[in-house]
PDB file of C-alpha atoms in Angstrom:
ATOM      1  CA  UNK A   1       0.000   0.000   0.000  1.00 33.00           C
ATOM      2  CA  UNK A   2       2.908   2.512   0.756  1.00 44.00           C
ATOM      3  CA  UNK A   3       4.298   2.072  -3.070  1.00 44.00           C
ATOM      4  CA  UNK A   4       0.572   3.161  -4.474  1.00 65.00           C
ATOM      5  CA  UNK A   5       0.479   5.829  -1.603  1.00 70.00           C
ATOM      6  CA  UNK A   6       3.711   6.870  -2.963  1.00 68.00           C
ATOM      7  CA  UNK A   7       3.047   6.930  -7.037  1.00 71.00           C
ATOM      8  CA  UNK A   8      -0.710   9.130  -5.757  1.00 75.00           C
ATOM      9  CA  UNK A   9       1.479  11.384  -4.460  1.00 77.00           C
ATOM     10  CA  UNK A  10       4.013  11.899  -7.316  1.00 76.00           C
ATOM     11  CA  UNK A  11       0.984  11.647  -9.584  1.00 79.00           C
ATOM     12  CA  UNK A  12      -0.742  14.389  -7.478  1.00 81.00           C
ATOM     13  CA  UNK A  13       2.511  16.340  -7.282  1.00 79.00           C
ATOM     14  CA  UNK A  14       3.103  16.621 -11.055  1.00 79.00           C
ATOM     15  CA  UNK A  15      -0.230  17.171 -12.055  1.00 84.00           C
ATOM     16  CA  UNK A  16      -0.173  19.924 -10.063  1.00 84.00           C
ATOM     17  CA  UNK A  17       3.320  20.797 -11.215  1.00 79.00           C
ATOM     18  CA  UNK A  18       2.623  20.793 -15.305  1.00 80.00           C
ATOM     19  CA  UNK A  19      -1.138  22.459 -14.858  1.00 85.00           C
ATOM     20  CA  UNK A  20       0.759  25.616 -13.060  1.00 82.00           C
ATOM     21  CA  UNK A  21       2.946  25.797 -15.474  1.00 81.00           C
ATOM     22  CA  UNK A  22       0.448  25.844 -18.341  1.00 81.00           C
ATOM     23  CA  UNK A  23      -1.572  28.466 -16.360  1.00 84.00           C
ATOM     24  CA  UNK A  24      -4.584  26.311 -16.300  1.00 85.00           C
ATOM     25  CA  UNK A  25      -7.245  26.800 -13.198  1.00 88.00           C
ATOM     26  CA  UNK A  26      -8.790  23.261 -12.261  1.00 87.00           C
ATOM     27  CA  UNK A  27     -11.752  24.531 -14.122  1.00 89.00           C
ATOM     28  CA  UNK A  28      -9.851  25.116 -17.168  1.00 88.00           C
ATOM     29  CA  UNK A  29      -7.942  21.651 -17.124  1.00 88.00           C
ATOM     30  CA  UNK A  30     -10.676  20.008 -16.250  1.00 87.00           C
ATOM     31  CA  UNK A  31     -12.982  21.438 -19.191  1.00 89.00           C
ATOM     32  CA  UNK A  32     -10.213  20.227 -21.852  1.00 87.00           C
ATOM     33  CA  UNK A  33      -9.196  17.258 -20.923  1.00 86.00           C
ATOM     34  CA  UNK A  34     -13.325  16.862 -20.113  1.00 86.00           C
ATOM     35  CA  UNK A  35     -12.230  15.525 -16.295  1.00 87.00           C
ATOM     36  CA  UNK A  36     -14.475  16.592 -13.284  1.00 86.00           C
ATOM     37  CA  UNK A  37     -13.139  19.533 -11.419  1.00 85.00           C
ATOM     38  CA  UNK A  38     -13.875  17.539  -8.097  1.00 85.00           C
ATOM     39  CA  UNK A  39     -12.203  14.216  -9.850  1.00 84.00           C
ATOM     40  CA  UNK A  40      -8.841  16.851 -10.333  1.00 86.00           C
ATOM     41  CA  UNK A  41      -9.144  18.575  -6.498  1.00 85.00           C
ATOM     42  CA  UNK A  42      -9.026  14.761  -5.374  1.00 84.00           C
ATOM     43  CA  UNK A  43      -6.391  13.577  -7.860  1.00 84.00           C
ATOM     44  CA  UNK A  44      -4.254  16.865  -7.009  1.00 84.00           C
ATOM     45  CA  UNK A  45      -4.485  15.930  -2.759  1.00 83.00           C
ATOM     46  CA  UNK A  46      -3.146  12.175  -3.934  1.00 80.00           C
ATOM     47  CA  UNK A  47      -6.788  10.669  -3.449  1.00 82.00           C
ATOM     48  CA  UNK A  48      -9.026   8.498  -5.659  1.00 74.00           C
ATOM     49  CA  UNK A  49      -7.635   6.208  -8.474  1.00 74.00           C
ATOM     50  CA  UNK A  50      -7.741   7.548 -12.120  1.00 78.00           C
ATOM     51  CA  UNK A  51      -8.376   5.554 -15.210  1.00 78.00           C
ATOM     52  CA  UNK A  52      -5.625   4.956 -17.937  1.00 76.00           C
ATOM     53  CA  UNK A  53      -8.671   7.361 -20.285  1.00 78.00           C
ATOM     54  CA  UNK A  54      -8.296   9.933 -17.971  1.00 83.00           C
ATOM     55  CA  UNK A  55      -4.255  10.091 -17.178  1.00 83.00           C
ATOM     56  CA  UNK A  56      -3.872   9.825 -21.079  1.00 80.00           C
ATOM     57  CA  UNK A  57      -6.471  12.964 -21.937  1.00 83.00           C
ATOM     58  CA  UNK A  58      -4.958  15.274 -19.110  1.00 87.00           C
ATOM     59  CA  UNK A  59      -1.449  14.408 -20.328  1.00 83.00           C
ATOM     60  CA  UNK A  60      -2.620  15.580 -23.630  1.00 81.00           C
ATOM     61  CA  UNK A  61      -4.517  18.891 -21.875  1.00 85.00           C
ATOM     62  CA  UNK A  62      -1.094  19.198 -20.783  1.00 84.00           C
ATOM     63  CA  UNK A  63       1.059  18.399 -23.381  1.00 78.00           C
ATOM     64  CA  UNK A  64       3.263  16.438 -21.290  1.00 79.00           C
ATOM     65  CA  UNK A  65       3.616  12.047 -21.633  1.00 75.00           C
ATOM     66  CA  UNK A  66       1.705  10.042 -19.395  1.00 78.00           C
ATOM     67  CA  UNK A  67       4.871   9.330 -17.791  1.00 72.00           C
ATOM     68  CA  UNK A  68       5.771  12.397 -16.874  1.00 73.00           C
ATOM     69  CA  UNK A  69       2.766  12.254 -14.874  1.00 78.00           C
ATOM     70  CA  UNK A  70       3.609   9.272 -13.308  1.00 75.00           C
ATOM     71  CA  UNK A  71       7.353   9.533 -12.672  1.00 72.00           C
ATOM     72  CA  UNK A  72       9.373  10.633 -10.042  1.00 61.00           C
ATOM     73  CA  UNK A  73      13.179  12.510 -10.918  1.00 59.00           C
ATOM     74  CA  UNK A  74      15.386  10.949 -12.650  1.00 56.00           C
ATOM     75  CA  UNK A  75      18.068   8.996 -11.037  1.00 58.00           C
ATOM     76  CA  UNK A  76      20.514   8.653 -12.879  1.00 62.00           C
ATOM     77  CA  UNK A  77      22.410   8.833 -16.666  1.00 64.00           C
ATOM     78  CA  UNK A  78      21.222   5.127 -17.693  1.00 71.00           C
ATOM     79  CA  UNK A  79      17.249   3.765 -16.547  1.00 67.00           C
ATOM     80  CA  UNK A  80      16.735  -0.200 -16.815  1.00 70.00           C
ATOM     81  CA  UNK A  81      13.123  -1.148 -16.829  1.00 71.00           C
ATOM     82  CA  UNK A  82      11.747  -4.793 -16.221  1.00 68.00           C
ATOM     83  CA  UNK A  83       8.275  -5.295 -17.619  1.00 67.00           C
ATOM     84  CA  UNK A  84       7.499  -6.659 -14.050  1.00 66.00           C
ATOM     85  CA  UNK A  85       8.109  -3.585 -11.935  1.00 67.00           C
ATOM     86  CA  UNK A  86       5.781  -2.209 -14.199  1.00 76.00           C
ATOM     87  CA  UNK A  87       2.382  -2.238 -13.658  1.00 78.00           C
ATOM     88  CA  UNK A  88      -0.145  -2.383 -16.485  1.00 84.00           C
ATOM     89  CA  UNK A  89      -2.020   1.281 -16.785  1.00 84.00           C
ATOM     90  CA  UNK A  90      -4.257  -0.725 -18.760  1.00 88.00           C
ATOM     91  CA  UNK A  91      -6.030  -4.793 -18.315  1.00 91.00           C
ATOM     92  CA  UNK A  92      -8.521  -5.866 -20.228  1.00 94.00           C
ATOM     93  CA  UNK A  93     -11.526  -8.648 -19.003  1.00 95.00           C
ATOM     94  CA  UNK A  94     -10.042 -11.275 -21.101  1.00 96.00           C
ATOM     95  CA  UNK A  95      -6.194 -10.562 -19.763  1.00 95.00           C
ATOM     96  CA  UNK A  96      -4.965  -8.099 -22.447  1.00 96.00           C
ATOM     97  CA  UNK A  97      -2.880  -5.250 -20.957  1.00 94.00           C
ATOM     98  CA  UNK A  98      -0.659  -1.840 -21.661  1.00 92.00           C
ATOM     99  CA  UNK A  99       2.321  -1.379 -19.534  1.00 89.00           C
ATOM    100  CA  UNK A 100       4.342   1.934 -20.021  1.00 86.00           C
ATOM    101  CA  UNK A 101       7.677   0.663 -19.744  1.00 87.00           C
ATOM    102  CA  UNK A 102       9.249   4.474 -20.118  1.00 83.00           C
ATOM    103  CA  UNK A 103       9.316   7.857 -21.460  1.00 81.00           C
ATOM    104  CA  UNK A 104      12.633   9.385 -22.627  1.00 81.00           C
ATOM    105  CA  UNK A 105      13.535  12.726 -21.827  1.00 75.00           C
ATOM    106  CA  UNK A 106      13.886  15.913 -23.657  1.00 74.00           C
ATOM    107  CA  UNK A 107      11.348  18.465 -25.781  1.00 78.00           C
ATOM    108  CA  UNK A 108       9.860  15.724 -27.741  1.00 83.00           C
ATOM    109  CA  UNK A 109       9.487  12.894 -25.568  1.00 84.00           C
ATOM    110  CA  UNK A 110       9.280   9.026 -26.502  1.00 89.00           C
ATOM    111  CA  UNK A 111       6.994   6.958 -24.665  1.00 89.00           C
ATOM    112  CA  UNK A 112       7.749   3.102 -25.161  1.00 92.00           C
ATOM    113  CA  UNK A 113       4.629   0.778 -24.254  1.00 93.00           C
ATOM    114  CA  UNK A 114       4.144  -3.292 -24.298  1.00 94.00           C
ATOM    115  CA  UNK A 115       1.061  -4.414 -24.773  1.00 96.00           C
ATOM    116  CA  UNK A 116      -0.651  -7.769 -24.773  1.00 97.00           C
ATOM    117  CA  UNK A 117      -3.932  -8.429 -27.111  1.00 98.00           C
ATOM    118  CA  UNK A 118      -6.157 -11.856 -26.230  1.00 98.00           C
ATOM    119  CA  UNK A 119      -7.854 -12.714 -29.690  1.00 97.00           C
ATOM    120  CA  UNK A 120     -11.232 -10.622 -29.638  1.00 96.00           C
ATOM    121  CA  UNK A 121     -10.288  -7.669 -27.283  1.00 97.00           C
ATOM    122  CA  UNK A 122     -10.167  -4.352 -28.221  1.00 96.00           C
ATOM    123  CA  UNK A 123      -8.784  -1.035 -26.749  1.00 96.00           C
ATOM    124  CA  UNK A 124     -10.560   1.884 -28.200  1.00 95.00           C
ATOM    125  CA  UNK A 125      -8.262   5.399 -27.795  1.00 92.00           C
ATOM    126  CA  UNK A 126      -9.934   8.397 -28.267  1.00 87.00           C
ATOM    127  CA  UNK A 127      -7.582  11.183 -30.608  1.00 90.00           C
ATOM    128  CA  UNK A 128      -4.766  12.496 -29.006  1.00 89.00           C
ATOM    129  CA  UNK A 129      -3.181  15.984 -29.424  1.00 86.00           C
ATOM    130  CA  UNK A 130      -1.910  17.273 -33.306  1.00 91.00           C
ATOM    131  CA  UNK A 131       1.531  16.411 -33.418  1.00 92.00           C
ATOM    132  CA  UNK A 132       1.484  13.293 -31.742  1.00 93.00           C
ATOM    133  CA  UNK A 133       2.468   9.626 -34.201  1.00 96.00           C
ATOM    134  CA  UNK A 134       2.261   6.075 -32.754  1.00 97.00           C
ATOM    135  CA  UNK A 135       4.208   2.702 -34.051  1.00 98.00           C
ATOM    136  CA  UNK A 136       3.045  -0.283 -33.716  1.00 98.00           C
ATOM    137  CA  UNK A 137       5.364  -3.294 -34.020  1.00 98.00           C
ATOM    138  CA  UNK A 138       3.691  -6.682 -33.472  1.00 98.00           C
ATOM    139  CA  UNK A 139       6.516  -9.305 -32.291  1.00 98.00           C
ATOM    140  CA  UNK A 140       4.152 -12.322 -31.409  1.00 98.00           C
ATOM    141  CA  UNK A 141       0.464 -12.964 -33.164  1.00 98.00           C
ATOM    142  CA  UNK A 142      -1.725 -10.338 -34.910  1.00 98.00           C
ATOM    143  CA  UNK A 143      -3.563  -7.207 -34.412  1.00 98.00           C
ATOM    144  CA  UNK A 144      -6.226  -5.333 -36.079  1.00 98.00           C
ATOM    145  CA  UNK A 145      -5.375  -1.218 -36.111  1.00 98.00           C
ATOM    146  CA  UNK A 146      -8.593   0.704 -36.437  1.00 97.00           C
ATOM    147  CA  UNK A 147      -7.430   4.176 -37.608  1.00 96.00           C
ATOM    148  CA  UNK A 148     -10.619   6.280 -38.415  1.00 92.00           C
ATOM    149  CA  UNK A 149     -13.027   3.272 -39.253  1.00 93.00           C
ATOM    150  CA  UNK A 150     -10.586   1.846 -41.656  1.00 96.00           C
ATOM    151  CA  UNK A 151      -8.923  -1.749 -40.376  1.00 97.00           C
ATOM    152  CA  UNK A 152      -5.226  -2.059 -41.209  1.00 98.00           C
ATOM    153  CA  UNK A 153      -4.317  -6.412 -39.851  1.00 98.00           C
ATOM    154  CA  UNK A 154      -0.395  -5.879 -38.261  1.00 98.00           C
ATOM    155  CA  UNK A 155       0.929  -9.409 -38.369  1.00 97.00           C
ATOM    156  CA  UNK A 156       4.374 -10.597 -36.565  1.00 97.00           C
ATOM    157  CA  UNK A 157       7.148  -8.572 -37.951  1.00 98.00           C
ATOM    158  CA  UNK A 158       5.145  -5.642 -39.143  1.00 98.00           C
ATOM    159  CA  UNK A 159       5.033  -2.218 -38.179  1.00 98.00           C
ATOM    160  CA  UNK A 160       2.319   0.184 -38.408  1.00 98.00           C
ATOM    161  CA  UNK A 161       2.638   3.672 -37.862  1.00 98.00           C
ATOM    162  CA  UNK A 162       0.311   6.600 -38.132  1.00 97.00           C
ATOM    163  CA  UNK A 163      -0.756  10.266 -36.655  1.00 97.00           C
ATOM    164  CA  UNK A 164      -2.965   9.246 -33.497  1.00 95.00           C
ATOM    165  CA  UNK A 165      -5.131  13.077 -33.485  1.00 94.00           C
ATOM    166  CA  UNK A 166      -7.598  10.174 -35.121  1.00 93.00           C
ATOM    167  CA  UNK A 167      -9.908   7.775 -33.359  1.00 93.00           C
ATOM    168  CA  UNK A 168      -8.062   4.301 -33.261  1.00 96.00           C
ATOM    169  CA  UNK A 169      -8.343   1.011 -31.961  1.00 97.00           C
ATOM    170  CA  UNK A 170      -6.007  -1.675 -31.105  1.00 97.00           C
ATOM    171  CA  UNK A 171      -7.911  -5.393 -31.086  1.00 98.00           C
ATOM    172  CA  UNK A 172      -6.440  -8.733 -30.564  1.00 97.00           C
ATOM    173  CA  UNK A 173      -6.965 -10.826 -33.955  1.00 96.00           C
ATOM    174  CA  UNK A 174      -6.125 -14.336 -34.780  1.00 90.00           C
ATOM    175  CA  UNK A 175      -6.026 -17.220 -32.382  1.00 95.00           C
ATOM    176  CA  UNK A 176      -2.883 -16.279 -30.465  1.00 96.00           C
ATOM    177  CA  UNK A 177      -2.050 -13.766 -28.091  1.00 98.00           C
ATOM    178  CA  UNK A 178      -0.603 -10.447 -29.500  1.00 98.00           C
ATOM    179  CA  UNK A 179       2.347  -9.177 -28.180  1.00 98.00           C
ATOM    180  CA  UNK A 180       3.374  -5.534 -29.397  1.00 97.00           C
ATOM    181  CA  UNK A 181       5.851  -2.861 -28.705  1.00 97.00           C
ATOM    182  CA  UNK A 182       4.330   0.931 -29.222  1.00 97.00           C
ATOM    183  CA  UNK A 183       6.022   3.978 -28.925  1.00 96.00           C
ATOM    184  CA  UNK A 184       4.157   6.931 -28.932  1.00 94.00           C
ATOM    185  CA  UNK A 185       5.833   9.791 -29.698  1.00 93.00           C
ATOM    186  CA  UNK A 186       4.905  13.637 -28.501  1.00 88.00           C
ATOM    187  CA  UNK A 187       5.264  17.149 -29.621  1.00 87.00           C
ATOM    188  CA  UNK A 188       7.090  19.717 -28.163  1.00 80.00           C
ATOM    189  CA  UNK A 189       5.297  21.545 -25.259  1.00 65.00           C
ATOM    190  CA  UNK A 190       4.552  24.642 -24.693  1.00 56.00           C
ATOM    191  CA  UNK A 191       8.148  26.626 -24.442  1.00 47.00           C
ATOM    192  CA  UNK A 192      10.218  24.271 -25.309  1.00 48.00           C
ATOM    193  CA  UNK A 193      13.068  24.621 -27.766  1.00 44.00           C
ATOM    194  CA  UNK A 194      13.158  21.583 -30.457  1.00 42.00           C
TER     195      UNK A 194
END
């Protein structure tokens, strides 16, 4: 319980952080990223338990990566990640899930993301801000991409990339598990020199 305590408060601590530095009230965060101003008070004082949906659209709000809502300071020049110290932001009923291994650092940061996709499950992902591009590289099974109502299958060994400011899905197809590696990767913020 003291580790979840913990990541609430660095959560709470860098919402806080990147909203005061975009000069956004709670009402005015809260009307973009379409979050509930009481949902942000709470969120802000390290209580309640946000949704994946929600942490991604006020990261966009913000234009900062969902990691840099999540993460504490760097430690040090070189950051190894196990995929089991991270826990998925993400599980789906039938045991799909999105971990978000990293983010690099910098003006234009890289989020890197594995995700598993049972046959049959789907993640839809509403648009994200202009400027930010996905990949999609499938290293076990198939996928189906939805990118505005048009199915692209992403089969092991393909990637897939595309602008994400489009509704898009990412379903489990086949009869294996699919097991993918995404980066998503953001635009400059606000003030930044790139």
């Amino acid at each position: 319980m003291a580790a979840t305590d913990a990541a609430l408060r660095t959560l709470a601590y860098n919402v806080r952080a990147a909203r005061t530095r975009a000069g956004l009230s709670l009402d005015e965060l809260g009307r973009r990223a379409k979050v509930s101003k009481g949902a942000l008070v709470g969120l802000e004082k390290a209580q309640g338990n946000p949704n994946f949906a929600t942490l991604v659209r006020l990261a966009d709000t913000l234009g900062v990566s969902v990691s840099a809502l999540l993460e504490g300071a760097a430690e040090g020049r070189v950051r190894v990640v196990s995929a089991d110290a991270v826990v998925p932001l993400w599980s789906g009923e039938k045991g799909s899930e999105a971990r978000l291994m990293l983010t690099t650092s910098g003006p234009a940061p890289v989020e890197v993301w594995r995700w598993t996709l049972q046959p049959g499950e789907e993640y839809p992902s509403h648009p994200h801000q202009a400027g930010v591009v996905e990949t999609v590289s499938v290293t076990a099974g198939r996928m189906t991409l939805v990118v505005d109502d048009t199915e692209h299958t992403v089969e092991a060994g393909q990637t897939a990339t595309f602008d994400a400011d489009a509704p898009h899905t990412y379903r489990g197809s086949g009869t294996e598990t699919c097991h993918l590696v995404m980066t998503v990767h953001i635009p400059p913020g606000p003030g930044s020199t790139a």
